[in-house]
Backbone as a ProteinNet text record, in pm:
[ID]
protein_1_A
[PRIMARY]
MRDAEPGRWTLPGVLAAVELWDEESLGVCAARSAAAARRRGEPKALLTALSALAGWEVFCGRFTAAAGHLTEFAETATAAGLRSPLAGTADALLRAWRGEEVDLAGDGLRASVARAARVVLHLSEGRYQEALDLGGTVLDEPPTHWAGLLLPDLVEAATRAGDHATATRAGRAVEARAKAGGTPWAKGLAARTRALTSEDAEPHHREAIDRLSRTPVTTDLARAHLLYGEWLRRRRRRAEASTHLRTAHELFTGMGAPRFARRADQELRAAGGTPRVAESRPTPRS
[TERTIARY]
8988.6	9127.1	9125.7	9197.8	9202.1	9296.8	9249.2	9329.4	9460.3	9466.2	9586.5	9705.1	9678.3	9786.7	9758.5	9773.3	9729.7	9802.9	9927.7	10002.4	10011.6	9963.5	9986.9	9924.6	9800.7	9729.2	9716.4	9779.4	9761.8	9810.7	9935.5	9990.7	9918.4	9896.9	9820.8	9682.1	9617.2	9483.2	9482.9	9578.6	9587.3	9618.7	9713.1	9750.4	9634.2	9560.2	9443.8	9338.4	9316.8	9218	9256.6	9385.3	9431.7	9414.9	9453.4	9445.7	9302.2	9205.6	9064.9	8985.7	9054.1	8989.7	8874.2	8905.4	8805.7	8826.2	8758.4	8783	8746.5	8639.4	8597.5	8695.4	8733.6	8825.5	8961.1	9006.3	9136.5	9138.8	9039.4	9036.6	9018.4	8928.2	8900	9020.2	9080.8	9195.9	9309.9	9340.6	9450.9	9422.5	9301.4	9268.5	9265.8	9205.2	9197.7	9335	9415.9	9550	9634	9623.5	9699.9	9655.4	9523.7	9472.9	9519.4	9514.4	9555	9704.7	9784.1	9929	9968.6	9902.1	9931.1	9892.2	9778.8	9729.8	9823.3	9880.6	9966.3	10113.9	10144.6	10283	10371.7	10326.1	10401.8	10445.1	10567.2	10611	10619.6	10659.5	10670.7	10533.4	10434.1	10297.8	10245.5	10283.4	10237.8	10293.6	10418.8	10477	10398.4	10362.3	10284.6	10150.5	10084.2	9953.4	9962.7	10065.2	10080.5	10105.5	10184.7	10208.1	10077.7	9998.5	9869.2	9775	9772	9686.2	9726.3	9856.1	9903.2	9860	9875.6	9833	9683.8	9606.8	9461.5	9423.7	9488.9	9458.2	9496.1	9602.5	9638.7	9527.5	9480.4	9372.8	9250.5	9225.4	9108.5	9132.2	9252.5	9281.9	9307.5	9335.3	9361.7	9512.9	9582.9	9728.9	9791.3	9728.7	9782.7	9777.1	9665.7	9653.5	9755.7	9776	9875	10014	10048.2	10179.1	10195.5	10086.8	10092.9	10124.9	10064.6	10093.9	10239	10288	10426.3	10524.6	10489.9	10574.3	10579.3	10462.8	10459.4	10536.4	10527.9	10602.3	10752.6	10803.1	10946.4	10987.5	10906.5	10939.1	10937	10839.6	10830.3	10948.5	10984.3	11096.4	11226.5	11245	11367.2	11372.3	11261.2	11256.7	11277	11224.5	11234.5	11357.6	11430.9	11549.4	11513.5	11402.9	11355.1	11373.7	11398.3	11400.9	11291	11192	11077.3	11089.2	11053.8	11053.4	10946.4	10856.1	10750.1	10792.1	10910.5	10958.3	10963.8	10903.3	10907.4	10795.2	10709.6	10603	10491	10422.7	10316.2	10371.9	10495.3	10558.6	10569.7	10597.6	10606.7	10472.4	10364.7	10231.2	10200.3	10233.4	10206.7	10287.2	10412.3	10497.5	10441.2	10398.2	10346.4	10223.7	10131.5	10010.5	10038.8	10139.8	10177	10262.6	10287.4	10362.3	10511.4	10562.5	10705.6	10764.7	10893	10959.2	10956.4	10954.7	10948.6	11072.4	11140	11260.7	11221	11270.8	11237.6	11334.5	11431.1	11527.5	11459.2	11513.3	11458.4	11410.5	11352.1	11301.7	11175.5	11116.1	10998.4	10881.5	10810.3	10690.9	10723.2	10836.2	10872.8	10887.4	10951.4	10968.9	10835.4	10745.5	10614.5	10533	10532.5	10457.5	10519.1	10651.7	10719	10687	10681.4	10647.8	10504.6	10412.4	10273.7	10263.8	10340.1	10338.2	10394.3	10503	10562.4	10466.3	10391.3	10292.8	10187.4	10141.2	10045.5	10104.8	10229.9	10296	10299.8	10336.5	10340.6	10202.4	10099.8	9964.4	9920.8	9959.7	9921.2	9980.5	10091.1	10159.4	10125.6	10039.7	10006.1	10117.2	10207.7	10319.8	10279.3	10189.5	10122.9	10215.3	10301.4	10390	10487.5	10536.3	10626.2	10554.2	10429.5	10350.3	10329	10302.6	10282	10409.9	10522	10649.9	10684.1	10655.3	10689.6	10593.3	10465.2	10365.8	10326.4	10366	10319.1	10358	10470.1	10516.3	10426.9	10334.6	10248.4	10160.6	10136.5	10052.8	10126.1	10255.4	10332.3	10412.1	10454.4	10532	10473.4	10354.8	10292.2	10378	10392.7	10469.8	10398.1	10470.1	10411.4	10289.6	10298	10187.3	10171	10053.5	10025.1	9996.2	9981.7	9946.6	9810	9717.9	9583.1	9577.3	9656	9653.3	9704.3	9795	9852.8	9758.1	9670.2	9591.7	9501.9	9420.6	9339.4	9424.3	9537.5	9627.4	9687.7	9715.5	9771.6	9671.1	9543.3	9439.7	9440.4	9445.4	9448	9572.4	9687.5	9812.5	9810.9	9768.1	9767.4	9668.7	9552.1	9451.5	9503.6	9560.1	9609.2	9731.4	9808.7	9927	9893.2	9767.8	9726.5	9753.9	9787.5	9813	9684.1	9594	9462.2	9466.2	9563.1	9574.2	9607.4	9703.2	9739.4	9624.3	9555.4	9441.5	9333.5	9310.5	9209.3	9250.8	9376.2	9425.8	9415.3	9461	9456.3	9312.1	9225.7	9085.5	9020.4	9053.6	9000	9046.6	9171.7	9223.5	9152	9122.8	9048.2	8909.2	8843.6	8708.6	8709.3	8810.1	8817.8	8836.3	8923.7	8946.8	8824.6	8759.5	8642	8528.8	8516.9	8415.2	8444.7	8572	8611.6	8591.4	8621.8	8609.2	8465.5	8397.6	8257.7	8225.3	8324.1	8301.6	8267.6	8213.4	8189.3	8317.2	8428.1	8556	8591	8583	8617	8524.8	8395.6	8300.4	8317.2	8353.5	8377	8498.2	8605.1	8725	8698.9	8618.5	8585.2	8504.9	8409.7	8331.1	8419.6	8513.2	8604	8690.5	8727.6	8806.2	8724.3	8598.9	8513.2	8490.4	8484.6	8466.1	8582.5	8700.4	8819.2	8833	8772.9	8795.7	8671.9	8556	8432.3	8397	8331.1	8283.4	8169.3	8084.4	7974.5	8020.6	8100.6	8171.3	8085.4	7990.8	7923.5	7856	7777.4	7715.2	7816.3	7931.5	8034.8	8101.1	8120.6	8171.2	8075.8	7947.5	7848.1	7843.2	7852.6	7851.6	7974	8089.2	8212	8197.8	8146.8	8129.8	8028.3	7919.3	7816	7869.9	7939.6	7989.3	8100.3	8192.4	8305.2	8261.9	8153	8103.6	8047.3	8024.5	7975.1	8089	8210.2	8327	8402.7	8493.7	8577.8	8701.7	8714.9	8835.7	8827.9	8853.7	8837.1	8933.8	9051.1	9147.7	9091	9029.7	8974.9	8847.2	8768.3	8650.3	8691.4	8791.9	8839.1	8887.8	8955.8	9005	8890.3	8784.1	8667.3	8602.8	8591.7	8539.2	8631.3	8760.8	8857	8843.9	8840.1	8832.8	8701.8	8592.1	8464	8465	8519.9	8527.8	8611.9	8723.8	8808.1	8732.4	8659.2	8580.4	8474.6	8405.3	8301.9	8361.6	8476.1	8536.9	8573.8	8625.2	8663.7	8542.7	8426.6	8302.2	8230.5	8303.4	8256.3	8131.5	8114.5	8005.3	8064	8093.2	8178.4	8116	7987.4	7924.1	7927.2	7893	7897	8039.3	8131.3	8271.9	8322.1	8286.3	8333.4	8285.4	8163.3	8110.8	8197.4	8228.9	8307.6	8454.5	8508.1	8647.5	8665.5	8566.6	8573.9	8566.5	8478.7	8470.4	8602.6	8662.1	8791.4	8897	8900.4	8999.6	8984.4	8860.7	8836.4	8877.9	8848.4	8886	9037.6	9104.1	9249.9	9315.5	9264.2	9320.6	9300.3	9180.6	9149.5	9236.7	9270.6	9352.4	9500.9	9540.2	9681.2	9754.4	9687.1	9746.9	9768.1	9875.1	9890.2	9903	9965.6	9984.8	9855.5	9778.7	9647.8	9557.2	9566.9	9487.9	9523.9	9651.8	9695	9641	9641.8	9586.8	9437.8	9363.1	9221	9200.2	9285.1	9274.2	9296.2	9395.7	9423	9305.5	9247.6	9131.9	9011.8	8994.5	8881.9	8891.1	9008.8	9026.2	9007.8	9048.9	9028.3	8879.8	8801.2	8656.2	8585.5	8661.8	8604.4	8562.8	8600.2	8564	8682	8655.5	8760.9	8736.3	8842.4	8825.6	8767	8695.6	8636.8	8736.2	8844	8943.6	9080.2	9171	9308.9	9376.9	9464.9	9537.9	9628.8	9623.8	9705.1	9842.6	9934.3	10067.3	10068.4	10152.6	10158.4	10212.3	10154.7	10200.7	10334.5	10417.5	10548.3	10535.3	10626.7	10629.6	10681.1	10629	10677.7	10808.3
8302.6	8265.2	8139.6	8038.1	7914.1	7928.8	7878.8	7889	7812.3	7711.2	7630.2	7710.3	7819.3	7899	8046.6	8088.4	8222	8335	8315.5	8426.4	8428.8	8324.4	8311.7	8424.8	8459.4	8558.5	8693.2	8709.3	8834.4	8954.8	8952	9068	9096.9	8997.6	9026.9	9081.7	9024.8	9071.1	9213.8	9246.6	9382.1	9482.3	9448.6	9540.2	9564	9458.4	9474	9562.3	9542.7	9622.6	9769.9	9798.3	9936.7	9998.6	9924.6	9977.8	10009.6	9932.2	9951.1	10023	10067.8	10137.4	10053.6	9928.4	9836.2	9829.4	9919.2	9933.4	9809.1	9743.5	9626.4	9511	9482.4	9371.5	9395.8	9521.3	9553	9522.1	9569.4	9545.8	9400.5	9332.9	9192	9104.9	9128.1	9047.8	9060.5	9182.3	9205	9142.2	9163.4	9112.4	8960.2	8897.1	8751.7	8688.5	8750.6	8697.8	8704.8	8816	8830.1	8726.5	8707.7	8610.8	8469.6	8433.2	8299.4	8278.8	8380.6	8368.7	8355.1	8429.4	8416.8	8277.7	8230.4	8100.3	7987.6	7999.8	7894.4	7917.5	8033.6	8061.4	8078.4	8153	8174.5	8320.7	8350.9	8490.8	8563.3	8493.9	8561.3	8608.1	8521.4	8559.1	8669.2	8663.9	8765.6	8902.6	8908.4	9037	9101.5	9022.6	9076.1	9129.4	9051.8	9091.9	9215.6	9223.8	9339	9467.3	9457.3	9574.4	9620.4	9523.8	9556	9618.3	9560.4	9614.2	9757.2	9781	9914.9	10015.8	9978.3	10067.4	10094.9	9989.4	10003.8	10099.6	10087.3	10175.2	10320.1	10339.5	10475.8	10535.2	10460.4	10511	10550	10473.2	10497	10605.8	10662.3	10768.2	10719.8	10591	10534	10513.6	10621.4	10618.4	10544.2	10550.1	10477.4	10327.2	10281	10139.1	10100.6	10187.3	10160.2	10146.5	10236.8	10231.3	10102.3	10055.1	9929.2	9811.4	9807.2	9700.3	9708	9831	9846.8	9803.5	9827.3	9779.6	9627.5	9564.6	9418.3	9366.6	9437.4	9400.9	9396.2	9503.4	9511.2	9402.7	9379.3	9277.6	9137.3	9111.6	8980	8956.2	9059	9045.1	9018.8	9088.9	9071.1	8932.1	8890.1	8760	8644.6	8659.4	8551	8563.5	8673.4	8694.9	8713.5	8781.8	8800.7	8945.1	8960.7	9094	9096.1	9177.9	9182.2	9297.5	9273	9382.5	9486.4	9453.9	9548.1	9642.6	9621.7	9709.6	9853.5	9943.1	10084.3	10132	10041	10084.9	10155.8	10082.8	10145.4	10255.5	10239	10341.6	10473.4	10466.6	10588.5	10660.7	10585.2	10645.8	10712.2	10641.8	10695.9	10822.6	10820.6	10938.1	11058.2	11036.5	11147.1	11208.9	11125.1	11177.6	11244.6	11200.1	11264.4	11389.1	11422.1	11543.2	11529.4	11406.9	11382.4	11354.2	11376.5	11356.1	11208.8	11185.8	11050.9	11025.2	10916	10877.8	10812.2	10865.7	10811.3	10702.8	10668.4	10565.3	10430.4	10344.9	10211.6	10189.9	10074.3	10044.6	9960.3	9927.5	9842.4	9902.2	9816.9	9860.1	9967.8	9952.5	10051.3	10189.7	10198.6	10327.4	10385.8	10299.4	10346.2	10403.8	10332.5	10380	10507.8	10513.8	10632.7	10754.6	10736.1	10848.2	10895.2	10800.9	10837.6	10909.1	10861.2	10922.9	11064.9	11084	11217.9	11315.1	11267.2	11352.6	11398.5	11306.1	11342.1	11449.3	11432.9	11530.3	11667.8	11672.5	11800.6	11866.2	11786.5	11841.7	11897.9	11830.5	11878	12015	12046.4	12174.4	12277.1	12238	12329	12346.4	12251.1	12257.7	12180.3	12241.4	12170.6	12140.9	12234.5	12210	12097.2	12091.4	11982.8	11848.8	11848.1	11724.7	11683	11779.4	11751	11698.8	11762.4	11719	11576.7	11542.7	11410.1	11303.6	11335.3	11234.2	11229.4	11330.2	11340	11225.5	11161.3	11053.7	10930.8	10926.6	10809.4	10792.6	10900.8	10891	10826.6	10850.3	10796.1	10672	10665.5	10550.7	10501.5	10439.7	10396.5	10293.8	10307	10208	10073.8	9971	9837.6	9832.8	9901.4	9905.7	10047.6	10075	10198.7	10317.1	10295.2	10405.1	10461	10372.1	10416.3	10521.8	10504.6	10601.3	10738.1	10739.7	10866.2	10948.7	10883.1	10953.2	11064	11038.2	11148.4	11263.1	11229.1	11332.6	11413.4	11345.7	11414.2	11513.4	11476.7	11569.7	11696.8	11680.9	11798	11882.3	11816.8	11889.7	11965.6	11898.7	11960.7	12075.9	12057.5	12163.7	12287	12267	12380.4	12446	12367.1	12421.8	12482.5	12473.6	12532.2	12446.9	12320.5	12229.9	12151.7	12214	12154.8	12034	12030.7	11915.9	11789.5	11800.8	11685.6	11647.9	11747.3	11719.9	11642.4	11680.4	11611.7	11468.6	11448.6	11312.4	11224.2	11276.9	11199	11173.2	11271.4	11254.5	11142.9	11132.2	11023.9	10887.9	10882.8	10757.1	10719.9	10818.9	10793.4	10739.4	10801.5	10758.1	10613.6	10577.8	10441.7	10340.1	10370.6	10279.2	10271.9	10385.4	10386.4	10304	10310.9	10230.3	10081.6	10046.8	9906.5	9859.9	9945	9907	9910.8	10022.4	10035.7	10042.2	10066.1	10070.4	10212.8	10229.8	10365.1	10450	10388.9	10461.3	10508.6	10417.8	10452.1	10561.3	10545.8	10644.1	10778.4	10774.7	10898.2	10973.2	10899.5	10962.9	11015.9	10943.6	10990.5	11120.1	11125.7	11247.7	11363.2	11335.9	11440.9	11492.1	11400.9	11439.5	11528.1	11489.4	11571	11709.3	11715.7	11845.5	11939.7	11882.8	11964.4	12001.4	11923.1	11942.2	11991	11999.1	12038.5	12183.5	12247.5	12383.2	12382.7	12282.9	12269.3	12179	12234.8	12153.5	12112.9	12195.2	12174.3	12038.5	11991.6	11860.1	11747.8	11762.4	11659.5	11664.6	11784.6	11795.5	11726.9	11752.4	11694.5	11542.2	11495.4	11351	11285.3	11349	11292.6	11275.4	11377.7	11369.4	11261.9	11255.7	11156.4	11014.6	10988.5	10852.3	10815.1	10906.1	10874.7	10862.6	10929.1	10917	10778.1	10699.8	10562.6	10461.6	10510.2	10423.8	10453.8	10364.7	10393.9	10476.7	10518	10586.3	10734.7	10762.6	10897.2	10997	10953	11046.2	11110.7	11030.8	11086.7	11165.1	11126.2	11204.1	11342.3	11348	11477.1	11565.7	11506.9	11585.8	11633.6	11554.8	11598.5	11720.4	11720.1	11837.7	11958.1	11934.5	12043.1	12107.7	12025.7	12078.6	12152.7	12099.4	12167.6	12299.6	12297.7	12420.6	12526.3	12484.6	12579.2	12637.2	12552	12596.6	12697.9	12669.4	12760.5	12893.8	12888.7	13014	13103.5	13044.3	13124.1	13186.8	13137.8	13196.1	13279.9	13313.4	13402.5	13350.4	13219.7	13158.5	13114.5	13212.9	13191.7	13102.4	13117.3	13036	12888.8	12858.4	12719.7	12667.2	12751.9	12711.7	12677.1	12758.7	12735.7	12601.8	12563.4	12435	12320	12318.8	12207.6	12216.2	12335.6	12349.7	12312.9	12345.8	12307.4	12155.2	12093.4	11947.3	11885.6	11937.8	11886.5	11902.6	12019.8	12045	11947.5	11923.1	11831.1	11689.1	11646.5	11512.1	11497.4	11594.5	11588.1	11593.1	11679.1	11690.2	11561.2	11506.3	11383.8	11266.4	11258.3	11145.2	11169.9	11295.9	11328.1	11362.6	11440	11484.9	11635.6	11680.8	11822.7	11916.6	11871.4	11964.6	11984.5	11879.5	11896.4	11978.4	11955.2	12033.2	12180.7	12210	12349.3	12412.4	12335.9	12387.2	12418.9	12329.5	12352.7	12473	12485.8	12596.7	12730.1	12737.3	12861	12900	12802.3	12828.9	12871	12804.9	12835.8	12978.7	13019.6	13155.7	13257.8	13222.6	13312.4	13329.1	13225.8	13232.7	13302.6	13343.1	13413.1	13323.2	13195.7	13101.9	13067.8	12992.6	12944.8	12798	12721.2	12579.5	12559.7	12450	12419.8	12353.9	12295.9	12228.8	12279.5	12276.8	12317.2	12208.9	12250.8	12155.1	12070.1	11940.1	11850.2	11832.7	11798.5	11764.2	11621	11590	11451.3	11362.3	11243.5	11149.8	11090	11051	10995.4	10868	10846.7	10726.4	10610.6	10491.3	10372.5	10329.8
10742.4	10777.1	10862.3	10825.4	10902.2	11020.3	11136	11257.5	11245.5	11156.5	11143.5	11092	11022.9	10966.9	10995.3	11119.7	11158.5	11088.9	11052.5	10996.1	10845.5	10782.3	10638.6	10557.3	10591.4	10511.8	10581.6	10694.9	10769.1	10690.7	10646.6	10578.2	10446.9	10359	10236.7	10265.7	10368.2	10402	10451.8	10537	10590.8	10480.6	10396.2	10288.6	10193	10161.2	10073.3	10139.2	10268.5	10340	10342.7	10361	10361.8	10223.8	10119.6	9983.7	9942.8	9993.8	9956.8	10065.5	10171.1	10282.6	10338.6	10365.6	10420.8	10571.9	10643.1	10786.4	10866.2	10829.6	10905.9	10888.5	10765.1	10739.8	10804.2	10801.2	10859	11007.9	11080.5	11224.2	11260.3	11190.4	11219.8	11186.7	11072.1	11030.6	11131.2	11171.4	11264.5	11400.9	11453.8	11586.9	11590.5	11492.8	11490.3	11470.6	11387.2	11363.6	11490	11562.9	11687.5	11789.7	11801.9	11899	11865.6	11737.6	11696.1	11717	11684.6	11699.8	11846.3	11934	12076.7	12126	12082.7	12129	12087.5	11970.1	11916.9	11948.7	12006.3	12040.6	11919.2	11820.5	11696.6	11689.1	11734	11744.1	11609.6	11504.1	11374.6	11326.9	11338.8	11301	11391.5	11519.1	11613.5	11578.4	11534	11496.2	11382.8	11283.4	11172.2	11220.4	11305.8	11355.9	11445	11528.7	11617.9	11539.4	11432.4	11349.1	11285.2	11238.2	11177.5	11280	11399.3	11505.2	11542.1	11550.5	11584.5	11478.6	11351.2	11244	11248.9	11274.6	11285.3	11397.1	11511.8	11623.5	11592	11516	11475.4	11389.9	11290.7	11205.8	11289.2	11393.3	11478.6	11583	11585.8	11680.7	11821.2	11837	11969.8	11983.2	12006.4	12000.5	12117.5	12233.6	12348.1	12322.7	12266.6	12233.1	12127.3	12029.4	11924.7	11985.7	12076.8	12141.7	12221.3	12282.1	12355.9	12265.8	12148.6	12052.7	12004.5	11985.8	11940.8	12049.3	12174.3	12283.6	12284.8	12269.9	12265.1	12143	12032.1	11911.6	11942.2	12004.3	12034.3	12132.9	12234.3	12333.8	12273.6	12187.3	12122.1	12029.9	11951.6	11858.7	11934.4	12045	12124.7	12186.9	12245.9	12312.5	12215.9	12093.2	11994.2	11906.6	11920.8	11837.7	11690.9	11664.8	11527.5	11482.4	11353.5	11291.7	11186.3	11207.1	11117.5	11017.9	10890	10792.5	10821.8	10914.7	10951.1	11062.4	11119.3	11226.2	11175.2	11250.7	11215.4	11126.3	11077.7	10987.3	11064.4	11150.9	11229.3	11318.8	11363.5	11446	11369.8	11238.5	11158.4	11154.2	11139.6	11139.2	11273.1	11380.5	11513.2	11537.7	11500.3	11517.6	11441.8	11318.1	11237.5	11302	11347.1	11408.4	11541.6	11610.2	11736.5	11714.1	11589	11557.9	11569.1	11559.2	11569.7	11431.4	11418.1	11289.4	11249.4	11120.6	11065.2	10979.7	11007.5	10934.5	10802.7	10690.4	10559.2	10514.1	10597	10559.3	10548.5	10464.6	10447.2	10306	10283.1	10150.1	10162.4	10047.3	10046.2	10121.7	10193.6	10265.8	10368.1	10436.4	10538.2	10476.4	10359.2	10293.1	10248.4	10199.2	10153.6	10268.8	10381.3	10497.1	10552.6	10557	10609.1	10523.6	10392.4	10304.8	10330.9	10341.4	10370.7	10504.9	10602.3	10734.9	10729.9	10657.4	10648	10578.3	10479.3	10413.6	10514	10598.6	10703.7	10794.8	10832.5	10919	10852.2	10724.1	10652.2	10648.5	10623	10616.7	10752.2	10858.4	10991.8	11021	10955.8	10977.5	10870	10774.3	10665.9	10564.3	10558.2	10462.4	10337.1	10260.6	10151.5	10034.1	9999	9886	9916.8	10039	10077.6	10073.6	10118.6	10112	9967.7	9881.6	9739.4	9674.6	9704.4	9645.3	9687.1	9811.4	9862.1	9812.5	9809.5	9774.7	9629.3	9551.7	9413.7	9323	9351.6	9263.8	9269.4	9365.4	9376.6	9253.2	9180.6	9061.8	8944.7	8934.7	8823.1	8860.1	8984.9	9029.8	9161.8	9156.5	9281.4	9353.7	9486.4	9561.7	9561.9	9596.5	9598.6	9689	9802	9896	9947.7	10002	10073.1	9981.2	9850.1	9760.5	9795.2	9835.2	9864.9	9973.4	10077.9	10186.9	10142.9	10049.5	10005.5	9919.6	9845	9744.5	9800.5	9904.3	9957.8	10012.9	10072.7	10123.6	10008.9	9899.7	9783.5	9726.5	9727	9679.8	9764.5	9896.5	9984.3	9960.7	9952.9	9932.8	9800.5	9693.9	9561.2	9554.2	9614	9613.6	9684.6	9802.6	9881.3	9816.7	9741.7	9675.3	9539.7	9498.1	9371.1	9249.4	9270.2	9158.6	9130	9057	9036.9	8943.5	8853.4	8764.1	8842.9	8935.3	9017.8	9110.7	9164.4	9252.3	9177.2	9052	8971.8	8942.3	8905.8	8878.3	9001.8	9113.6	9236.7	9277.4	9255.7	9289.9	9210	9083.9	9001	9052.8	9096.1	9149.9	9279.5	9362.3	9485.2	9451.9	9356.5	9318.5	9268.8	9189.4	9136.6	9248.4	9342.5	9454.1	9545.6	9566.3	9651.8	9590.7	9459.9	9392.3	9408.3	9401.1	9416.7	9559.6	9656.3	9796	9844.6	9818.8	9852.7	10000.6	10085.8	10230.9	10274.7	10394.9	10446.6	10451	10489.3	10491.8	10351.6	10253.5	10115.7	10061.7	10084.1	10033.7	10103.4	10231.7	10304.3	10250.3	10221.4	10165.7	10025.8	9948.2	9813.7	9821.6	9915.1	9931.7	9977.2	10068.1	10114.9	10000.4	9911.7	9794.5	9701.3	9676.6	9589.7	9649.1	9781.7	9846.9	9817.4	9800.1	9773.4	9626.6	9538.6	9395.3	9320.2	9386.2	9318.5	9348.2	9252.9	9275.5	9376.5	9369.4	9464.3	9578.1	9667.2	9766.2	9884.8	9924.9	10053.9	10069.8	9972	9993.6	10009.7	9947.9	9959.9	10097.3	10150.6	10287.6	10385.1	10368.6	10458	10443.7	10320.7	10298.5	10361.4	10346.9	10404.1	10554.9	10621.5	10766.6	10802.9	10728.7	10757	10742.5	10634.5	10609.8	10706.3	10729.7	10817.4	10963.4	10999.2	11136.5	11163.6	11059.8	11075.7	11085.9	11085.4	11094.6	11223.6	11263.9	11380.3	11344.1	11217.1	11170.4	11207.6	11333.3	11387.9	11326.9	11288	11229.5	11103.4	11017.4	10894	10919.4	11018.4	11053.8	11103.8	11188.8	11240.3	11126.7	11030.2	10917.8	10829.8	10820.3	10743.2	10808.2	10940.4	11011.3	10992.2	10998.5	10981.3	10843.6	10739.9	10603.7	10579.1	10631.7	10615.7	10692.3	10812.4	10890	10820.9	10761.6	10687.9	10569	10500	10383.8	10426.4	10535.9	10584.7	10629.3	10694.7	10742	10625.7	10518	10402.5	10333.7	10365	10311.1	10416.2	10521.8	10628.2	10698.9	10697.3	10773.8	10907.8	10988.7	11104.6	11211	11235.3	11339.7	11301.8	11176	11130.2	11127.8	11082.1	11077.9	11217.6	11314.9	11451.6	11505.8	11471.2	11518.6	11470.7	11342	11287	11328.6	11335	11376.4	11523	11605.8	11746.5	11761.5	11681.3	11684.1	11641.9	11535.5	11489.8	11597.3	11660.1	11764	11880.2	11920.9	12031.6	11995.9	11873.6	11831.3	11824.7	11764.9	11753.9	11891.8	11978.1	12112.6	12190.5	12178.6	12251.5	12211.7	12084.3	12039.9	12060.8	12079.4	12100.4	11973.1	11884.3	11757.9	11766.1	11832.2	11865.4	11747.1	11638.8	11527.3	11449.2	11430.5	11369.5	11461.7	11592.9	11688	11678.9	11661.9	11651.1	11523.3	11414.6	11288.6	11305.6	11370.4	11394.5	11486.8	11587.3	11681.3	11611	11524	11451.4	11362.2	11295.1	11210.3	11295.2	11409.3	11497.5	11548.4	11591.1	11641.1	11529.9	11407.3	11293.6	11262.5	11297.5	11277.3	11392.5	11493.4	11607.2	11720.4	11713.6	11818.8	11906.6	12010.2	12099.2	12128.8	12151	12182.3	12320.5	12338.8	12468.4	12562.2	12504.7	12587.6	12549.5	12646.2	12617.6	12536.7	12445.8	12362.8	12451	12431.3	12514.1	12455.4	12540	12492.5	12445.7	12344.5	12299.1	12410.4	12420.9	12522.6	12482.6	12579.6	12547.1	12465.1	12374.8	12296	12380.2	12345.4	12415.1	12352.8
[MASK]
++++++++++++++++++++++++++++++++++++++++++++++++++++++++++++++++++++++++++++++++++++++++++++++++++++++++++++++++++++++++++++++++++++++++++++++++++++++++++++++++++++++++++++++++++++++++++++++++++++++++++++++++++++++++++++++++++++++++++++++++++++++++++++++++++++++++++++++++++++++++++++++

């Protein structure tokens, strides 16, 4: 990216990185764009970069940092008298992970992100059929952007709702994108998907955790531990299940994702274990 035009390629670059689960490019693109925009005093470019940075921090489970970027976004927009089409996008992701309701109003990118965020919220509460109903159209009518984020969630929703045909279709789409991206994040999500759709699930659960642990994307790593722990508990391997469910609970609690933490806690107690830390309350939104 040339410093002379800090905002020109930020949004396309960020969207491409999200679609291909390219964790390194996403973080680098957002951070460099924000630094260049601040240095040059270009508020419009800064808004794009701040939204990208906030989304990146959400994926990494750093919700306080994400909220800080969103605060700067709002202050910059107000001071410059700008209205950005990105307003409310990263905020929707943050709200969903913090267990708060997500407004589906809007269109374009905002609507796509809000739908993906609402699916995450449904999954955190174990409302699998609702997640499937909301996200299922991505296979036939993919949104302009953000389809990639929905696909792994759709596999989980469809599997839990008993719609194996949709889970298989979505799983194939995940595999195709992961092959194109080839990043640890992409490969980790593909392995997590195979764990949900394969009869021989265990090696895929282990691979998902291994690959995702090499990335900063803590939200997906925590979910990989949760899914593996749930799988182990259903096979009455309670001691092993408790280890992964406790790890998931600690990760979710630490980042401030109370509904996912509650789901992990319920599974952990069903396995005969107890969490090492008390579930935290979500921090106030900025």
